[in-house]
Short mmCIF file of C-alpha atoms in Angstrom, two decimals:
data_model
loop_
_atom_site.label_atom_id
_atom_site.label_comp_id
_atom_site.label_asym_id
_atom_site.label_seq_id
_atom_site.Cartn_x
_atom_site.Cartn_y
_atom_site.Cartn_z
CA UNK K 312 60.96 18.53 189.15
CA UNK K 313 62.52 15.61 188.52
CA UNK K 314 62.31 14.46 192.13
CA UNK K 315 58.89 15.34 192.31
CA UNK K 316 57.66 13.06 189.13
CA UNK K 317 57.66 9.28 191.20
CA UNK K 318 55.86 11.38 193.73
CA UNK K 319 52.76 12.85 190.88
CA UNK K 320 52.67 9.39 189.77
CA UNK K 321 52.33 7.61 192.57
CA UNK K 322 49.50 10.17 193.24
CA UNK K 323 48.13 9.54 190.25
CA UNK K 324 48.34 5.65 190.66
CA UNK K 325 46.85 5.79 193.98
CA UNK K 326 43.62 7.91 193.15
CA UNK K 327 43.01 5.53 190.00
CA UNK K 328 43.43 2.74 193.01
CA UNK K 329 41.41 4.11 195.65
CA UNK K 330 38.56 4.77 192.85
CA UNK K 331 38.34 1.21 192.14
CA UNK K 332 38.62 -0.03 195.92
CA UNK K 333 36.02 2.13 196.97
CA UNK K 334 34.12 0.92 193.90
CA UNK K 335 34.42 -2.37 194.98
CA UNK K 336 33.64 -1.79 198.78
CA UNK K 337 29.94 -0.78 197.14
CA UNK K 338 29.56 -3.67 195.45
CA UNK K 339 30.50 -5.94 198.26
CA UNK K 340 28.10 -3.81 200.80
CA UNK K 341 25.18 -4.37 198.39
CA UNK K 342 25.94 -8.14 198.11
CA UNK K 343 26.15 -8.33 202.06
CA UNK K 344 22.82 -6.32 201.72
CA UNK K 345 20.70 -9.01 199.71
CA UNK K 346 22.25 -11.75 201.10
CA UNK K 347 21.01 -10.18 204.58
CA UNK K 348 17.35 -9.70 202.90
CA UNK K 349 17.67 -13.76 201.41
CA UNK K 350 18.68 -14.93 205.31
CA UNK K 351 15.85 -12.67 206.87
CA UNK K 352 13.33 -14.18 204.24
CA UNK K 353 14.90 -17.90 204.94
CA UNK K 354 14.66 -17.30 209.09
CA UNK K 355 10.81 -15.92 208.35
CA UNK K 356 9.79 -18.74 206.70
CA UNK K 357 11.98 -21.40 208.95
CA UNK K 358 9.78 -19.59 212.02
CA UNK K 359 6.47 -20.24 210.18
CA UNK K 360 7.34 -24.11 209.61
CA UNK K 361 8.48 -24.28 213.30
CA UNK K 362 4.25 -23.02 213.97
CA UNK K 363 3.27 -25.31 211.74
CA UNK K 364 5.07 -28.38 213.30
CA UNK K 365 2.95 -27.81 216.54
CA UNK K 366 -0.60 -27.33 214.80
CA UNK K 367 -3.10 -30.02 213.77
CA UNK K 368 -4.76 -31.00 210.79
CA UNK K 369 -8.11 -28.32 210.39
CA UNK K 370 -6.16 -25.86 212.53
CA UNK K 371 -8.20 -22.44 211.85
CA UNK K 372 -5.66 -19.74 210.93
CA UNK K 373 -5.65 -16.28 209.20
CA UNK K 374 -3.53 -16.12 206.22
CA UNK K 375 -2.37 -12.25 204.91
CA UNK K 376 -3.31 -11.11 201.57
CA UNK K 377 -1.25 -8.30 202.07
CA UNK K 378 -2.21 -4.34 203.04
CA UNK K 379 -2.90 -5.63 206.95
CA UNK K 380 -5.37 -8.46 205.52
CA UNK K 381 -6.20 -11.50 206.07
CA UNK K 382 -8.49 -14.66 204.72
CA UNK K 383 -9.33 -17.10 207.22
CA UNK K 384 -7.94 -20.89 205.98
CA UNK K 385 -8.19 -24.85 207.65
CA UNK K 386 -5.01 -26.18 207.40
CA UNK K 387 -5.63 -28.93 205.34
CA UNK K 388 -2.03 -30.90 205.73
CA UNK K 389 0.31 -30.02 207.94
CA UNK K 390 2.95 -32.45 206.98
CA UNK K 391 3.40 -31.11 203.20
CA UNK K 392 5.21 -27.93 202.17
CA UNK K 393 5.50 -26.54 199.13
CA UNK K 394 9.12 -25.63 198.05
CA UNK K 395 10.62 -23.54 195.43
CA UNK K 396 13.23 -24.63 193.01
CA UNK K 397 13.80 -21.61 191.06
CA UNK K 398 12.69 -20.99 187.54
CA UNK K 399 9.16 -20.94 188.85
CA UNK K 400 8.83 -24.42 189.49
CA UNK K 401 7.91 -25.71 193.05
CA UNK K 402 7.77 -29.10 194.70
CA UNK K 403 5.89 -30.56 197.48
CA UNK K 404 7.94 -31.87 200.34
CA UNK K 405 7.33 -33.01 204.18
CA UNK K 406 7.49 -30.46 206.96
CA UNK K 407 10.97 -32.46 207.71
CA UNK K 408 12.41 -32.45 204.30
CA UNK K 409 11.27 -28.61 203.78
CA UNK K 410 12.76 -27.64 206.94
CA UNK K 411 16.02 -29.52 205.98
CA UNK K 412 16.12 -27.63 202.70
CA UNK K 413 15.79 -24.35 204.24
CA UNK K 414 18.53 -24.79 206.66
CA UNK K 415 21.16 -26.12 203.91
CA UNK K 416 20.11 -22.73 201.86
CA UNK K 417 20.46 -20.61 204.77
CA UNK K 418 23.99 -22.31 205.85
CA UNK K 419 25.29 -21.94 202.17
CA UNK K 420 24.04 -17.93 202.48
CA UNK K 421 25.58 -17.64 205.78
CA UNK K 422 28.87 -18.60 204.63
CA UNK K 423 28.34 -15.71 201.75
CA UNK K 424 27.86 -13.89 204.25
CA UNK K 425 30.97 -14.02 205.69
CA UNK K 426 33.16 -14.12 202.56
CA UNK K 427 31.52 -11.12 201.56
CA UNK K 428 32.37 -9.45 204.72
CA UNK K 429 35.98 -10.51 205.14
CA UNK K 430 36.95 -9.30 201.52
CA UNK K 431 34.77 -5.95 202.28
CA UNK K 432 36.91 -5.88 205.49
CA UNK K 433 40.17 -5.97 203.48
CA UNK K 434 38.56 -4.02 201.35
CA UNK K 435 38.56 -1.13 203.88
CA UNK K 436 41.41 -1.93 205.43
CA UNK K 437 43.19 -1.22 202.24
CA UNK K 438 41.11 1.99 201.63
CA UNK K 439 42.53 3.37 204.93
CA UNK K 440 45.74 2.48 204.00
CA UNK K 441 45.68 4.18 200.92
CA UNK K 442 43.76 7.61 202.38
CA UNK K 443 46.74 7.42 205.38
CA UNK K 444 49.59 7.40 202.34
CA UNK K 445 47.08 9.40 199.58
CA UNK K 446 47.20 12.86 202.88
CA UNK K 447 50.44 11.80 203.40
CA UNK K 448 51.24 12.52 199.83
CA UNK K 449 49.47 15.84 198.97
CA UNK K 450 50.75 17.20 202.76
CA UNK K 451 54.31 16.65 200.56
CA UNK K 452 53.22 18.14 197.58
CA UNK K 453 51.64 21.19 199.26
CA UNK K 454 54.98 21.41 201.48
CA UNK K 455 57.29 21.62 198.49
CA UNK K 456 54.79 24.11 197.07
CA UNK K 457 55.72 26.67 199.65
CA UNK L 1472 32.88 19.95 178.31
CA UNK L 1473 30.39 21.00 174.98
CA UNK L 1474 32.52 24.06 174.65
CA UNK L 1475 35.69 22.13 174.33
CA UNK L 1476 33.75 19.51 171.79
CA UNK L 1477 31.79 22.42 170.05
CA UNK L 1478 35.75 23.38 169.05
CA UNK L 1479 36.34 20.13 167.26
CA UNK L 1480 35.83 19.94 163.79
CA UNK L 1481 32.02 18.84 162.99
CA UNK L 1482 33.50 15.06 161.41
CA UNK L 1483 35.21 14.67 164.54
CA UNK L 1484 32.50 15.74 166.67
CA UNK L 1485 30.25 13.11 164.54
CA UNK L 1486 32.68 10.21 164.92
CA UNK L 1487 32.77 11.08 168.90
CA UNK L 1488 29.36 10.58 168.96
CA UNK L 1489 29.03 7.83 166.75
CA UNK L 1490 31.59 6.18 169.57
CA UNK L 1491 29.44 7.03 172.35
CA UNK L 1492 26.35 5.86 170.73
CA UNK L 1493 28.25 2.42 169.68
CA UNK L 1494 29.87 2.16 173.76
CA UNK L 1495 26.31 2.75 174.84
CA UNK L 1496 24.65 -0.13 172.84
CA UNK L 1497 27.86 -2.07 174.18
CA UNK L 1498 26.28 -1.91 177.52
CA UNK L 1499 23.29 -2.11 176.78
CA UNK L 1500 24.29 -5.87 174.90
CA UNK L 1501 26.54 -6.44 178.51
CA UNK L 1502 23.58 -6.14 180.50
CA UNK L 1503 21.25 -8.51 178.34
CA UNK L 1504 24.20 -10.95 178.07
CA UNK L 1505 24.09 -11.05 182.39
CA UNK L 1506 20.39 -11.41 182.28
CA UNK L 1507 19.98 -14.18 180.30
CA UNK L 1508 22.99 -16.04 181.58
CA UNK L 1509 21.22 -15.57 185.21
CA UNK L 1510 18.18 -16.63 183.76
CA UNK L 1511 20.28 -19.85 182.23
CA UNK L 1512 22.16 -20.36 185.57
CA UNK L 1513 18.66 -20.68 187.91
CA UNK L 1514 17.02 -22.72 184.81
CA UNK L 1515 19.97 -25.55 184.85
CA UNK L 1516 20.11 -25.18 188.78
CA UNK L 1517 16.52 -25.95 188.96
CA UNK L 1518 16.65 -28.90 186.47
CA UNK L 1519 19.44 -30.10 188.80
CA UNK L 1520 17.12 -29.55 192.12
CA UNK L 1521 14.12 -31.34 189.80
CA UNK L 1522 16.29 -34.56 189.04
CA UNK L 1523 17.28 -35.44 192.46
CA UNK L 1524 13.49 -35.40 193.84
CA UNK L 1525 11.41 -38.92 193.27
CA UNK L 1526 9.47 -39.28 189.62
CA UNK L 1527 5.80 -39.11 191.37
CA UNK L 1528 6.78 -36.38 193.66
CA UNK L 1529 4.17 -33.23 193.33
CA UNK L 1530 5.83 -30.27 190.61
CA UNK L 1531 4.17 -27.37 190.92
CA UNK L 1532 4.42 -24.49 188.47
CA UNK L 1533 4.43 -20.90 188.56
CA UNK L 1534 1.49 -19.20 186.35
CA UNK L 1535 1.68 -16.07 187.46
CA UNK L 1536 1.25 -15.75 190.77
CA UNK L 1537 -0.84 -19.00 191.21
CA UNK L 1538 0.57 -22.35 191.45
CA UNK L 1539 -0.14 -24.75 189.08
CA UNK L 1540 -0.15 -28.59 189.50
CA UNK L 1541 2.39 -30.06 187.00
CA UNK L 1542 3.88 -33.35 185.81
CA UNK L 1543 7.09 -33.61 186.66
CA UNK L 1544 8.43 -34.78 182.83
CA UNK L 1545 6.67 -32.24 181.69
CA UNK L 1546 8.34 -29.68 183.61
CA UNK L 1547 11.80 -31.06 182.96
CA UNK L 1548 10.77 -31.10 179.26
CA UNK L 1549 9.85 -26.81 179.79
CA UNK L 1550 13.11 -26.53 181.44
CA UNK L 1551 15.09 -28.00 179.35
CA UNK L 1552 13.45 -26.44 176.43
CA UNK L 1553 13.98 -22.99 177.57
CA UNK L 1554 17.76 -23.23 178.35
CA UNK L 1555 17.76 -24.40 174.93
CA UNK L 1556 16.46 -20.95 174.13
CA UNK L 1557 18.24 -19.54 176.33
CA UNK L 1558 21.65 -20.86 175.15
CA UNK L 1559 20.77 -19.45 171.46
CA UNK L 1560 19.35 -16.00 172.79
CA UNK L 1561 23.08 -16.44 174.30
CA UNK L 1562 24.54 -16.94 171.62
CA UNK L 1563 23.27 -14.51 169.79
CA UNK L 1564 23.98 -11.75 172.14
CA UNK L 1565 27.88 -12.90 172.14
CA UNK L 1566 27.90 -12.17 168.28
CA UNK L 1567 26.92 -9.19 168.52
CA UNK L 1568 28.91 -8.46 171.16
CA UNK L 1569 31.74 -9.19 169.29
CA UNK L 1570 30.28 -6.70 166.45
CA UNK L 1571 29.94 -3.95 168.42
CA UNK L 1572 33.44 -4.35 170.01
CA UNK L 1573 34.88 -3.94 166.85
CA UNK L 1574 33.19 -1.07 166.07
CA UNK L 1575 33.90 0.22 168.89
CA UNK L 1576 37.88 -0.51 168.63
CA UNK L 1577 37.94 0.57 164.59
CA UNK L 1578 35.89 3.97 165.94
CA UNK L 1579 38.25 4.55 168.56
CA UNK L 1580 41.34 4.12 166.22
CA UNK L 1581 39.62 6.88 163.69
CA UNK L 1582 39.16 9.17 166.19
CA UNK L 1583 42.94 9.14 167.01
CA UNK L 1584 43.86 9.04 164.03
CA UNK L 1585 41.55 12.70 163.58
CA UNK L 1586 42.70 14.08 166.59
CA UNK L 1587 46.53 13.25 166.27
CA UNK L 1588 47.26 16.51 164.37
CA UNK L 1589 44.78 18.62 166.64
CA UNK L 1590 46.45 17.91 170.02
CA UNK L 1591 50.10 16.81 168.74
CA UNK L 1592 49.38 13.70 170.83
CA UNK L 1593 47.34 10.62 170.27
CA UNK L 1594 44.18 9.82 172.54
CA UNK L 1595 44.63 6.83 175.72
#
């Protein structure tokens, strides 16, 4: 019994461990998540400026309205871009300045990105490591059962 | 689990749920408290983003879903007016906070305190 007690606790320790690891892997796999959705949205909208670039003033185009739609629109200026700032409030910048703005938000997201994936790589890693010893342990405990 | 409570003498079984009614309004306060410090975070950001760009540049602002043609003072003025609000809705929230948590902890102590003699040992 008393050889078995560093063993029960160590059990115990590692369950309370492993609860909070895998706890944390979720969180870290729905950061990686939105972050993907914010990079998708930035790329999207990076593509569209990259159309604009090559179209002319009173270029006809079809704008969606959502559900498949579409309205049909002139471009009136091809060189302004409307930007958001956050907190609702957007500003108007050139196609060159908007483009720049978009690429330093998508290299700041992109090195979120891969923070968020190394520490959700150590995360696992350390899961593993504790499921290898956590078997490991019960095989033990079921051994000196017997 | 409501067998094992129903078992518990009725005051205890009312402090217990006093305690999880108090540790529920705790999170309920938590989760306010992250909202409006998000809300405070992308309001200075953008009053950051709005001082760096030039004083006639064109502000637009968001009324509803439509875009709105704005001044750029005035906007800066909005801002800075909000994460005023902001900071006291803040402040607010920490006090009572604080409240709860010490109901919370002076609840939690009781209930010990009740169940010490009922199962020899006291609760973690």
């Amino acid at each position: 019994m008393t050889q078995r007690a560093p063993a029960e606790e160590e059990l115990r320790r590692l369950s309370v461990e492993m609860r909070y690891l895998e706890q944390t892997a979720e969180a870290l796999q729905q950061r990686i998540s939105m972050v993907n959705t914010a990079i998708a949205d930035l790329t999207y909208a990076n593509a569209t400026l990259d159309g604009i670039e090559k179209e002319k003033e009173n270029a006809e185009m079809l704008v969606p309205i959502g559900g498949s739609s579409y309205v049909k629109v002139k471009l009136a200026d091809p060189n302004k871009v409307i930007v958001g700032l956050g907190a609702g409030v957007s500003v108007e910048k050139t196609l060159t300045d908007a483009k720049a703005t978009l690429k330093e938000r998508l290299d700041e997201l992109e090195k979120t990105m891969t923070s968020a994936q190394q520490q959700f790589s150590q995360v696992a890693e350390r899961i593993n490591t504790g499921r290898g010893r956590l078997e490991s342990l019960l095989s033990d405990a079921r051994q000196a059962k017997h | 689990m409501s067998d094992e409570l129903s078992k518990l003498p009725p005051n205890v079984q009312e402090r217990l749920l006093r305690l999880q009614q108090l540790q529920q309004t705790l999170q309920s306060i938590l989760a306010q408290k992250q909202q409006v410090d998000m809300e405070k975070n992308e309001v200075e950001q953008t009053l950051v983003e709005l001082a760096k760009t030039a004083d006639d540049a064109v502000i637009y602002k968001a009324v509803g879903s439509l875009l709105v043609k704005a001044e750029k003072a005035k906007v800066a003025e909005d801002l800075t007016e909000r994460k005023s609000l902001l900071e006291t809705r803040g402040t607010v929230i920490a006090r009572q906070e604080e409240r709860i948590r010490n109901q919370v902890k002076e609840s939690q102590t009781k209930l010990q305190e009740d169940l010490s003699p009922v199962s020899g040992q006291p609760l973690s």
